[in-house]
PDB file of C-alpha atoms in Angstrom:
ATOM      1  CA  UNK A   1      55.676 -96.546  10.596  1.00  0.00           C
ATOM      2  CA  UNK A   2      52.103 -94.801  10.808  1.00  0.00           C
ATOM      3  CA  UNK A   3      51.738 -92.107  13.291  1.00  0.00           C
ATOM      4  CA  UNK A   4      48.763 -91.936  15.585  1.00  0.00           C
ATOM      5  CA  UNK A   5      46.626 -88.661  15.483  1.00  0.00           C
ATOM      6  CA  UNK A   6      47.135 -85.519  13.637  1.00  0.00           C
ATOM      7  CA  UNK A   7      50.289 -84.844  11.462  1.00  0.00           C
ATOM      8  CA  UNK A   8      52.901 -82.288  12.448  1.00  0.00           C
ATOM      9  CA  UNK A   9      51.825 -79.677   9.870  1.00  0.00           C
ATOM     10  CA  UNK A  10      48.205 -79.727  11.138  1.00  0.00           C
ATOM     11  CA  UNK A  11      49.627 -79.044  14.501  1.00  0.00           C
ATOM     12  CA  UNK A  12      51.706 -76.119  13.216  1.00  0.00           C
ATOM     13  CA  UNK A  13      48.598 -74.783  11.447  1.00  0.00           C
ATOM     14  CA  UNK A  14      46.480 -75.005  14.570  1.00  0.00           C
ATOM     15  CA  UNK A  15      49.077 -73.066  16.700  1.00  0.00           C
ATOM     16  CA  UNK A  16      49.472 -70.417  13.893  1.00  0.00           C
ATOM     17  CA  UNK A  17      45.721 -69.921  13.821  1.00  0.00           C
ATOM     18  CA  UNK A  18      45.451 -69.354  17.435  1.00  0.00           C
ATOM     19  CA  UNK A  19      47.154 -66.066  18.718  1.00  0.00           C
ATOM     20  CA  UNK A  20      48.635 -66.748  22.164  1.00  0.00           C
ATOM     21  CA  UNK A  21      48.705 -63.843  24.428  1.00  0.00           C
ATOM     22  CA  UNK A  22      51.508 -63.439  26.914  1.00  0.00           C
ATOM     23  CA  UNK A  23      50.892 -61.726  30.204  1.00  0.00           C
ATOM     24  CA  UNK A  24      54.076 -60.483  31.759  1.00  0.00           C
ATOM     25  CA  UNK A  25      52.499 -60.629  35.217  1.00  0.00           C
ATOM     26  CA  UNK A  26      52.092 -64.500  35.237  1.00  0.00           C
ATOM     27  CA  UNK A  27      55.887 -65.122  35.318  1.00  0.00           C
ATOM     28  CA  UNK A  28      56.402 -62.347  37.773  1.00  0.00           C
ATOM     29  CA  UNK A  29      53.715 -63.918  40.120  1.00  0.00           C
ATOM     30  CA  UNK A  30      55.430 -67.378  39.697  1.00  0.00           C
ATOM     31  CA  UNK A  31      58.749 -66.123  40.733  1.00  0.00           C
ATOM     32  CA  UNK A  32      57.110 -64.236  43.509  1.00  0.00           C
ATOM     33  CA  UNK A  33      55.446 -67.302  44.668  1.00  0.00           C
ATOM     34  CA  UNK A  34      58.622 -69.313  44.553  1.00  0.00           C
ATOM     35  CA  UNK A  35      60.396 -66.691  46.508  1.00  0.00           C
ATOM     36  CA  UNK A  36      57.792 -66.446  49.315  1.00  0.00           C
ATOM     37  CA  UNK A  37      57.857 -70.284  49.437  1.00  0.00           C
ATOM     38  CA  UNK A  38      61.518 -70.508  49.641  1.00  0.00           C
ATOM     39  CA  UNK A  39      61.754 -67.797  52.386  1.00  0.00           C
ATOM     40  CA  UNK A  40      58.981 -69.679  54.316  1.00  0.00           C
ATOM     41  CA  UNK A  41      60.774 -72.874  54.186  1.00  0.00           C
ATOM     42  CA  UNK A  42      64.084 -71.299  55.299  1.00  0.00           C
ATOM     43  CA  UNK A  43      62.270 -69.760  58.144  1.00  0.00           C
ATOM     44  CA  UNK A  44      60.658 -73.078  59.201  1.00  0.00           C
ATOM     45  CA  UNK A  45      64.241 -74.553  59.050  1.00  0.00           C
ATOM     46  CA  UNK A  46      65.662 -71.945  61.282  1.00  0.00           C
ATOM     47  CA  UNK A  47      62.963 -72.358  64.048  1.00  0.00           C
ATOM     48  CA  UNK A  48      61.036 -69.229  63.282  1.00  0.00           C
ATOM     49  CA  UNK A  49      57.660 -70.966  62.822  1.00  0.00           C
ATOM     50  CA  UNK A  50      55.703 -67.651  63.400  1.00  0.00           C
ATOM     51  CA  UNK A  51      57.323 -65.999  60.359  1.00  0.00           C
ATOM     52  CA  UNK A  52      57.230 -69.144  58.349  1.00  0.00           C
ATOM     53  CA  UNK A  53      53.500 -69.441  59.022  1.00  0.00           C
ATOM     54  CA  UNK A  54      52.920 -65.881  57.795  1.00  0.00           C
ATOM     55  CA  UNK A  55      55.090 -66.477  54.691  1.00  0.00           C
ATOM     56  CA  UNK A  56      53.164 -69.573  53.882  1.00  0.00           C
ATOM     57  CA  UNK A  57      49.935 -67.496  54.139  1.00  0.00           C
ATOM     58  CA  UNK A  58      51.382 -64.902  51.896  1.00  0.00           C
ATOM     59  CA  UNK A  59      52.353 -67.737  49.462  1.00  0.00           C
ATOM     60  CA  UNK A  60      48.832 -68.757  49.189  1.00  0.00           C
ATOM     61  CA  UNK A  61      47.682 -65.172  48.420  1.00  0.00           C
ATOM     62  CA  UNK A  62      50.279 -64.723  45.776  1.00  0.00           C
ATOM     63  CA  UNK A  63      49.685 -68.072  44.263  1.00  0.00           C
ATOM     64  CA  UNK A  64      45.816 -67.296  43.899  1.00  0.00           C
ATOM     65  CA  UNK A  65      46.507 -63.894  42.418  1.00  0.00           C
ATOM     66  CA  UNK A  66      48.728 -65.426  39.821  1.00  0.00           C
ATOM     67  CA  UNK A  67      45.960 -68.103  39.026  1.00  0.00           C
ATOM     68  CA  UNK A  68      43.509 -65.504  38.777  1.00  0.00           C
ATOM     69  CA  UNK A  69      45.752 -63.599  36.381  1.00  0.00           C
ATOM     70  CA  UNK A  70      45.965 -66.668  34.342  1.00  0.00           C
ATOM     71  CA  UNK A  71      42.079 -67.379  34.171  1.00  0.00           C
ATOM     72  CA  UNK A  72      41.378 -63.791  33.867  1.00  0.00           C
ATOM     73  CA  UNK A  73      43.684 -63.190  30.871  1.00  0.00           C
ATOM     74  CA  UNK A  74      42.475 -66.514  29.180  1.00  0.00           C
ATOM     75  CA  UNK A  75      38.812 -65.382  29.517  1.00  0.00           C
ATOM     76  CA  UNK A  76      39.524 -61.870  28.362  1.00  0.00           C
ATOM     77  CA  UNK A  77      41.457 -62.986  25.293  1.00  0.00           C
ATOM     78  CA  UNK A  78      39.513 -66.013  24.675  1.00  0.00           C
ATOM     79  CA  UNK A  79      36.570 -64.208  23.284  1.00  0.00           C
ATOM     80  CA  UNK A  80      38.461 -61.864  21.082  1.00  0.00           C
ATOM     81  CA  UNK A  81      40.313 -64.510  19.078  1.00  0.00           C
TER      82      UNK A  81
END
């Protein structure tokens, strides 16, 4: 059976050529986003909509910071490799 596209060895070569840079702040930001989201949903469920609304706004800020870190890291290291 013939495979479509590139072969497996070509894909491995491509990944070996490109160095992937790991930013430790991105997983931390993802966990913070999930934590604030969970806290906000619990607040809404308990009937504290004022606190829940503040937590949802905080989630947007944390999520935006995480995305900015991802884009900034990709831009910074994209030119060096």
